[in-house]
mmCIF file of C-alpha atoms in Angstrom:
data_model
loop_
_atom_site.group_PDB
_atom_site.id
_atom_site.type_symbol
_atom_site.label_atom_id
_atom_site.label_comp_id
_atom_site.label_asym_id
_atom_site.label_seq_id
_atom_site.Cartn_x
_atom_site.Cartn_y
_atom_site.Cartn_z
ATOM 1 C CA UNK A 778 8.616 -15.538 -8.179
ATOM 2 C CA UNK A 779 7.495 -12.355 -6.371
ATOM 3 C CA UNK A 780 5.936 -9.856 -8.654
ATOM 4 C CA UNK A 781 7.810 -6.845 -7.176
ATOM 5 C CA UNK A 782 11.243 -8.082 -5.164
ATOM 6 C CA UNK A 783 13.424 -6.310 -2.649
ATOM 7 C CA UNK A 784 16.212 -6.649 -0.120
ATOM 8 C CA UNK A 785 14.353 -6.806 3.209
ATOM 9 C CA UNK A 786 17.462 -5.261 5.056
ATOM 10 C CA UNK A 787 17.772 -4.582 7.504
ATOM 11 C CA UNK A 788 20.260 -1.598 6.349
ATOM 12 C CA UNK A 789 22.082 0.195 9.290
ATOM 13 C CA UNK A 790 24.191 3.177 8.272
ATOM 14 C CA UNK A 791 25.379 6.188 10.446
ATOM 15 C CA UNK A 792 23.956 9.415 10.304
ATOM 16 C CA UNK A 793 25.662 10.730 6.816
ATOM 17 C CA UNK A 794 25.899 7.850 4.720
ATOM 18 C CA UNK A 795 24.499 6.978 1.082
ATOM 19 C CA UNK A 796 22.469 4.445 1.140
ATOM 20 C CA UNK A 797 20.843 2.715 -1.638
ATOM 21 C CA UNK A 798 17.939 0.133 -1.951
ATOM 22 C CA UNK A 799 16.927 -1.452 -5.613
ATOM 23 C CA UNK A 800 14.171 -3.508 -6.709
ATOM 24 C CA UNK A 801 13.111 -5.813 -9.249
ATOM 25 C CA UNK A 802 9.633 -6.369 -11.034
ATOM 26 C CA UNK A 803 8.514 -9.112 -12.838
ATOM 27 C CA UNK A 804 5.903 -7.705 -15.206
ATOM 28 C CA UNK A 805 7.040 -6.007 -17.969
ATOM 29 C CA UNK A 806 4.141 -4.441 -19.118
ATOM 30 C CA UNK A 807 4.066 -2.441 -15.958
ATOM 31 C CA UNK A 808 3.592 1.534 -16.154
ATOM 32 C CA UNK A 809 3.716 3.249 -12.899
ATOM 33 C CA UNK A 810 6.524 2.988 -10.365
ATOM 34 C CA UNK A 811 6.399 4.301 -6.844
ATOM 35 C CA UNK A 812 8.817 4.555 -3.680
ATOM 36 C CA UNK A 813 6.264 4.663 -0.416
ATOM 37 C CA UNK A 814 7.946 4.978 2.893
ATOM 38 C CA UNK A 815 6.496 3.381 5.637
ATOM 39 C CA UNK A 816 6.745 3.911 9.665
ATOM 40 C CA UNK A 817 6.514 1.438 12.225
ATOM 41 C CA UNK A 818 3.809 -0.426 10.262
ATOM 42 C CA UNK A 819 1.699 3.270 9.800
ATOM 43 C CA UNK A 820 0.121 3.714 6.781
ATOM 44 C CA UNK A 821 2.434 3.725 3.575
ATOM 45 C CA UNK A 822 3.038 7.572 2.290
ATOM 46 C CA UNK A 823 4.267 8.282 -0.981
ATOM 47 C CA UNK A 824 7.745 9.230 -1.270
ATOM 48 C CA UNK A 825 8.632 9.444 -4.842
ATOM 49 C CA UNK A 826 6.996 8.693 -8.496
ATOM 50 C CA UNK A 827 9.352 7.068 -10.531
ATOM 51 C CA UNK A 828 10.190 8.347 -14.588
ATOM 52 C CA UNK A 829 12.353 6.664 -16.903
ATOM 53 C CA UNK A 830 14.620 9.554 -16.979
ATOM 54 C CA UNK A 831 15.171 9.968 -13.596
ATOM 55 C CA UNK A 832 14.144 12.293 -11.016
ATOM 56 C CA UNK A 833 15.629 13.886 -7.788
ATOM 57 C CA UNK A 834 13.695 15.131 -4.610
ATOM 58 C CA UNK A 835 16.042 16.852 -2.270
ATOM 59 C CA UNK A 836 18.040 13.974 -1.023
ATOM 60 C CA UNK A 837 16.608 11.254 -2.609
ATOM 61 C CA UNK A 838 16.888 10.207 -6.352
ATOM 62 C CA UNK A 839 14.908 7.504 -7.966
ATOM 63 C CA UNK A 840 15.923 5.592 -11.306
ATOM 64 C CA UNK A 841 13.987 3.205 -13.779
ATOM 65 C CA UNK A 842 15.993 0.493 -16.244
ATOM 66 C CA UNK A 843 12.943 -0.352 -18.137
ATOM 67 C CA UNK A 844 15.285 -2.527 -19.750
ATOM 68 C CA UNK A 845 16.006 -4.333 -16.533
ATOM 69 C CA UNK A 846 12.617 -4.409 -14.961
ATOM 70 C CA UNK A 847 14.651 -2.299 -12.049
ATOM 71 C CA UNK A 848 14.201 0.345 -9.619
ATOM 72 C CA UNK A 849 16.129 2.148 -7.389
ATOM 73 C CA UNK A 850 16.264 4.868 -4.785
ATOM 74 C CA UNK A 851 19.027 6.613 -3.313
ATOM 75 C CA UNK A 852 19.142 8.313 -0.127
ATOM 76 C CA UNK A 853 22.209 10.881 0.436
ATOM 77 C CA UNK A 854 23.447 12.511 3.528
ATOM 78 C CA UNK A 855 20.974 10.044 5.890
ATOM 79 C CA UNK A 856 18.844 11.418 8.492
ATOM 80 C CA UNK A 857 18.633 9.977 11.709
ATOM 81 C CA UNK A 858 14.374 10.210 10.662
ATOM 82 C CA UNK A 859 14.951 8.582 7.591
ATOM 83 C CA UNK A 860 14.909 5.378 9.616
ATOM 84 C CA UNK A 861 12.071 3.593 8.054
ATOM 85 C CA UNK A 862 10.700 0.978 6.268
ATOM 86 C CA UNK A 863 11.233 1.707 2.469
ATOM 87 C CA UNK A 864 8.531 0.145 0.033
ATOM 88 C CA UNK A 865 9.046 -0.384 -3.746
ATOM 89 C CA UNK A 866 5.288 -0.242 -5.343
ATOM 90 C CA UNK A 867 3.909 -1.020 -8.948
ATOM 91 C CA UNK A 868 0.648 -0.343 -10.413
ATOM 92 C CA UNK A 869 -0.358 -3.645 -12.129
ATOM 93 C CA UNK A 870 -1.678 -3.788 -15.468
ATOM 94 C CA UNK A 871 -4.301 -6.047 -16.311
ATOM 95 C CA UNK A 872 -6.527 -6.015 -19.093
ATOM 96 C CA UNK A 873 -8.821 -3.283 -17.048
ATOM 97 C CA UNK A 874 -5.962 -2.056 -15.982
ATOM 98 C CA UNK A 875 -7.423 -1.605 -12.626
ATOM 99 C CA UNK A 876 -4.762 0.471 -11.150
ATOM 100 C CA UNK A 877 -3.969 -2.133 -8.365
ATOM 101 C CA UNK A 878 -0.641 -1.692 -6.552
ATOM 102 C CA UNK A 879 1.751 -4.264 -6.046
ATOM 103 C CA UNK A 880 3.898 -3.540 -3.113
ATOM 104 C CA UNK A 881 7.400 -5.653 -2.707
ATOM 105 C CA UNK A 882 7.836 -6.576 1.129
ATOM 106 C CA UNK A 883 10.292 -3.532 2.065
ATOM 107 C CA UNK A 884 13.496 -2.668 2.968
ATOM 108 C CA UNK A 885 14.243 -1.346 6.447
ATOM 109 C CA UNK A 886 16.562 1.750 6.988
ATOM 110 C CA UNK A 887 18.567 2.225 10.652
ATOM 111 C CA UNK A 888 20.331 5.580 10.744
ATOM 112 C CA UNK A 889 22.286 5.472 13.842
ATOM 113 C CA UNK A 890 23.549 8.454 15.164
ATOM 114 C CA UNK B 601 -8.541 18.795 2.856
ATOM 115 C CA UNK B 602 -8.878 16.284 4.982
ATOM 116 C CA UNK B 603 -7.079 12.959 4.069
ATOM 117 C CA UNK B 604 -8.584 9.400 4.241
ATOM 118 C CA UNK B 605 -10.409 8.275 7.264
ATOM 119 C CA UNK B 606 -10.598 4.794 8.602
ATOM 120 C CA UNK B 607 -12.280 3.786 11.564
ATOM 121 C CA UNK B 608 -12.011 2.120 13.779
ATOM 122 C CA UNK B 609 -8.780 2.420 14.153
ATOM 123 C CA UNK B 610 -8.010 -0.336 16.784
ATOM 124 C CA UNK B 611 -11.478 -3.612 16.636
ATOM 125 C CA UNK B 612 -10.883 -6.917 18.760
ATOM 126 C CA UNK B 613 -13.553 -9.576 18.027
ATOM 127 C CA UNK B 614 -13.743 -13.188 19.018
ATOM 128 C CA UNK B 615 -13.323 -15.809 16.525
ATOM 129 C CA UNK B 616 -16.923 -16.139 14.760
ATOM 130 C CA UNK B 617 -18.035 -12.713 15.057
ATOM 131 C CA UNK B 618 -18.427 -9.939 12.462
ATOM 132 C CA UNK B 619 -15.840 -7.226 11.488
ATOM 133 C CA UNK B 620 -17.142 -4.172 9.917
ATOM 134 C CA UNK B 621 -14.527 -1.660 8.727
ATOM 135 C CA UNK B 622 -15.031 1.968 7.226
ATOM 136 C CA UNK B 623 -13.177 4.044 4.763
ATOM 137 C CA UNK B 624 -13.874 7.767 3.666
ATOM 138 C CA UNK B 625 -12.036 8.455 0.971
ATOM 139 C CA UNK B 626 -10.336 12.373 0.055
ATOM 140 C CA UNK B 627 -13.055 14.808 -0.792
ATOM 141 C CA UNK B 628 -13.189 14.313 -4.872
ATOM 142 C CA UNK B 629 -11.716 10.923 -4.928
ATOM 143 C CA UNK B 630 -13.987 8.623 -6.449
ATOM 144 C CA UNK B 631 -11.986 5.099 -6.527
ATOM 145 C CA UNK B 632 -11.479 3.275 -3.667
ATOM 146 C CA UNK B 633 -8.731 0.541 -2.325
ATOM 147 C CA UNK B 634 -8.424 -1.869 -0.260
ATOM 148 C CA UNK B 635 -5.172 -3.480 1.084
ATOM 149 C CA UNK B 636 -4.430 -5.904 4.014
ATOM 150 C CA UNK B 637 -0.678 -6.117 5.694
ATOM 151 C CA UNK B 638 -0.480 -9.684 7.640
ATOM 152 C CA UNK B 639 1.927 -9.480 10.565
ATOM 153 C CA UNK B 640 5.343 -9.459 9.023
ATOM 154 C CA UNK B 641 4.756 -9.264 5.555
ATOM 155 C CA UNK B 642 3.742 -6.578 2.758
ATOM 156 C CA UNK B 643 0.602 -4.774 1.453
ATOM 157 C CA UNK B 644 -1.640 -7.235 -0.529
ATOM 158 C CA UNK B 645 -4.705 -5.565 -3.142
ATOM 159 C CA UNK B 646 -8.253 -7.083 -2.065
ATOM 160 C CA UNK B 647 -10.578 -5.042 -4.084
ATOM 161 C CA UNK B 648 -11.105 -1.846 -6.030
ATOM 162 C CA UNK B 649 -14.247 -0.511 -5.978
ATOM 163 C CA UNK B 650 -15.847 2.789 -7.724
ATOM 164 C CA UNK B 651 -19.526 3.839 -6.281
ATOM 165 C CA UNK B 652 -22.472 1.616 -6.424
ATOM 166 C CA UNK B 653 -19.378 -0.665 -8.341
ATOM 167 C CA UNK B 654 -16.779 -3.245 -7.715
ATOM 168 C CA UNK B 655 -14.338 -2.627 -10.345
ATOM 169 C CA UNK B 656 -11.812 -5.336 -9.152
ATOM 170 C CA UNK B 657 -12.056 -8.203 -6.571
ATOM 171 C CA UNK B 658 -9.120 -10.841 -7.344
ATOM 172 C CA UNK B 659 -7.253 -9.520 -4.280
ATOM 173 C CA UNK B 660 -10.149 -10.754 -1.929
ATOM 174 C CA UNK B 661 -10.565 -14.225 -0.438
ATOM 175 C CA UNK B 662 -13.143 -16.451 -1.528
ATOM 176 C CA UNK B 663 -15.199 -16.789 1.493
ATOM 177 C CA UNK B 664 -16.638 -14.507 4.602
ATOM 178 C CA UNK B 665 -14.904 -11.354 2.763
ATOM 179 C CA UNK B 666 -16.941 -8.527 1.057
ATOM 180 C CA UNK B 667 -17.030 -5.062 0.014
ATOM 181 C CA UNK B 668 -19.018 -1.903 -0.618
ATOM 182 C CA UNK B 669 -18.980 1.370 -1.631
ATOM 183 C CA UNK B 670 -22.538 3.163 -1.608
ATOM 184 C CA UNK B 671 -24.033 6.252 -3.369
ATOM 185 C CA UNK B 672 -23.732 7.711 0.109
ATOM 186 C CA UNK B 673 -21.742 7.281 3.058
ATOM 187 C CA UNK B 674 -18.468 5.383 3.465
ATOM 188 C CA UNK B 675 -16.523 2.159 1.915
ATOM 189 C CA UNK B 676 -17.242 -1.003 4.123
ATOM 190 C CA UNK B 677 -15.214 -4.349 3.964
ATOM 191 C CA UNK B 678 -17.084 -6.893 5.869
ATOM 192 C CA UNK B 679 -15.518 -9.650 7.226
ATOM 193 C CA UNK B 680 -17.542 -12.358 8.859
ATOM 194 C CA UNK B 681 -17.240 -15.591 10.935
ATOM 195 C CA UNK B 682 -13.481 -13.676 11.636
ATOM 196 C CA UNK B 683 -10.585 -16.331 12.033
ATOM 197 C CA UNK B 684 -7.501 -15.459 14.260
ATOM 198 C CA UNK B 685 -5.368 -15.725 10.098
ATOM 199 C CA UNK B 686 -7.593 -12.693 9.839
ATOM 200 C CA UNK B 687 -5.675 -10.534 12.137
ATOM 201 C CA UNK B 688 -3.899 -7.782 10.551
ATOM 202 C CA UNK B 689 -3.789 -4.090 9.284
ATOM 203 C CA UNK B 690 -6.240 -3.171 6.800
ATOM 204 C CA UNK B 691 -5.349 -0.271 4.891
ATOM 205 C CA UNK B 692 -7.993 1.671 2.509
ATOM 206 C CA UNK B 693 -6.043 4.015 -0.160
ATOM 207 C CA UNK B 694 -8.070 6.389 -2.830
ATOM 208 C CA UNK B 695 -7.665 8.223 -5.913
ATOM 209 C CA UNK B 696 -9.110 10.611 -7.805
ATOM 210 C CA UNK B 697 -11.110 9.794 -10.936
ATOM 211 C CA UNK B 698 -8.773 8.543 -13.466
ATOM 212 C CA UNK B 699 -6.623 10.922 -14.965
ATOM 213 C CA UNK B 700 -4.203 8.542 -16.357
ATOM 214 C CA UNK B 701 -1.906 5.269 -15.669
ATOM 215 C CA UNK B 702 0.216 6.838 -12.649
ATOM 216 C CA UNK B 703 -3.063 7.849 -10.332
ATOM 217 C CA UNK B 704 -1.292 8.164 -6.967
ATOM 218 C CA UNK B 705 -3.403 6.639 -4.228
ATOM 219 C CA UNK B 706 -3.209 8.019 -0.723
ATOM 220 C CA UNK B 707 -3.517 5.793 2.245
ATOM 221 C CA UNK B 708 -5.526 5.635 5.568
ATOM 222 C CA UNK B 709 -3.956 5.491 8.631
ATOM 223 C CA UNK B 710 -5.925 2.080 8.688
ATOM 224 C CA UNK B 711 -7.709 -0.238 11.225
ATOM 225 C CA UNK B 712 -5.583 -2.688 12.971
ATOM 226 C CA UNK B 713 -8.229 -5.706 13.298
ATOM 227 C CA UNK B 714 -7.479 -8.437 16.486
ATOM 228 C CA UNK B 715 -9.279 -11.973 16.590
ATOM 229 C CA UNK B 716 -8.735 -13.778 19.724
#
């Protein structure tokens, strides 16, 4: 089993839409979350931390179930350059706690106009 | 403030020779990643290293890899007798020193290595 899992997509919505993309993680003991957002294999750029409670930046909203070893992030109102490949990230904990991230493989956004 | 440099960005060797790629990381970041994206698939940890230190290595393969980061001068991962499986994007990321569990790491625009 993949330590960090997503939906590769792709997902094509029109301009507009809600679109949402989860992912699961397989170590519980994990502390830091992350949404990177990646373009046409560029370097990754951090889009959003993510919080147990929940936070909101503009358009997008990212959500932790602890419980559920889930993450999500929802994108409202999409963008024609929110087309993208979207990248759900964990720092891994290890004894050193080395502050590694583990990346899950991405899920590609089309916004067609 | 001038974010993380890579270079080169773009290196073609022949199957045999030597790769040789550089990472600068932020002014006041002290820890230094390195990540490698194989054509198709996701970012993959190779090593953490502080200066003068490797602080974590499990990500890197057992042979022909290594890494550095000096008192002075840039981060190197040296790759050598380069196989065509070694073609990909390699992606340096830094941080500052540690402040906590949710250090966010910012990425190079990284150096897209070709072996023909």
């Amino acid at each position: 089993r993949k330590e960090v899992e997503q939906d590769p997509g792709p997902f094509n919505v029109p301009e507009g839409a809600t679109v949402a993309f989860n992912c699961t993680y397989s170590n519980s003991a994990s502390q830091s979350f992350f949404w990177y957002r990646q373009d046409c294999r560029k370097e990754p750029k951090l889009l959003m931390s993510v919080y147990s409670s929940g936070n909101e930046d503009g358009r997008f909203t990212a959500q932790l179930n602890r419980a559920s070893q889930y993450i999500s992030l929802l994108i409202r109102d999409s963008k024609l350059s929110d087309s993208a490949t979207y990248l759900c990230v964990v720092n891994s904990l290890t004894g050193s706690n080395t502050g590694k991230l583990i990346f899950g493989q991405g899920t590609t956004l089309q916004v067609k106009p | 403030n001038a974010g993380v440099m890579q270079n080169p960005r773009h290196l073609v060797r022949r199957r045999g020779q030597e790769a040789r790629l550089r990472c600068s990381p932020m002014k006041g970041h002290s820890h230094v990643y390195w990540y490698r994206q194989l054509p198709e698939e996701g970012l993959k940890f190779m090593v953490y290293l502080q200066k003068e230190n490797i602080i974590d290595e499990s990500g890197m393969p057992k042979e022909r890899f290594s890494a550095e980061f000096p008192k002075e001068g840039p981060s190197i991962l040296r790759i050598q007798q380069v196989v065509r499986g070694d073609s990909a994007a390699y992606f340096c990321a830094s941080s500052p020193p540690r402040t906590g569990l949710k250090d966010t790491q910012y990425f190079g625009p990284g150096t897209r290595l070709t072996v023909l």
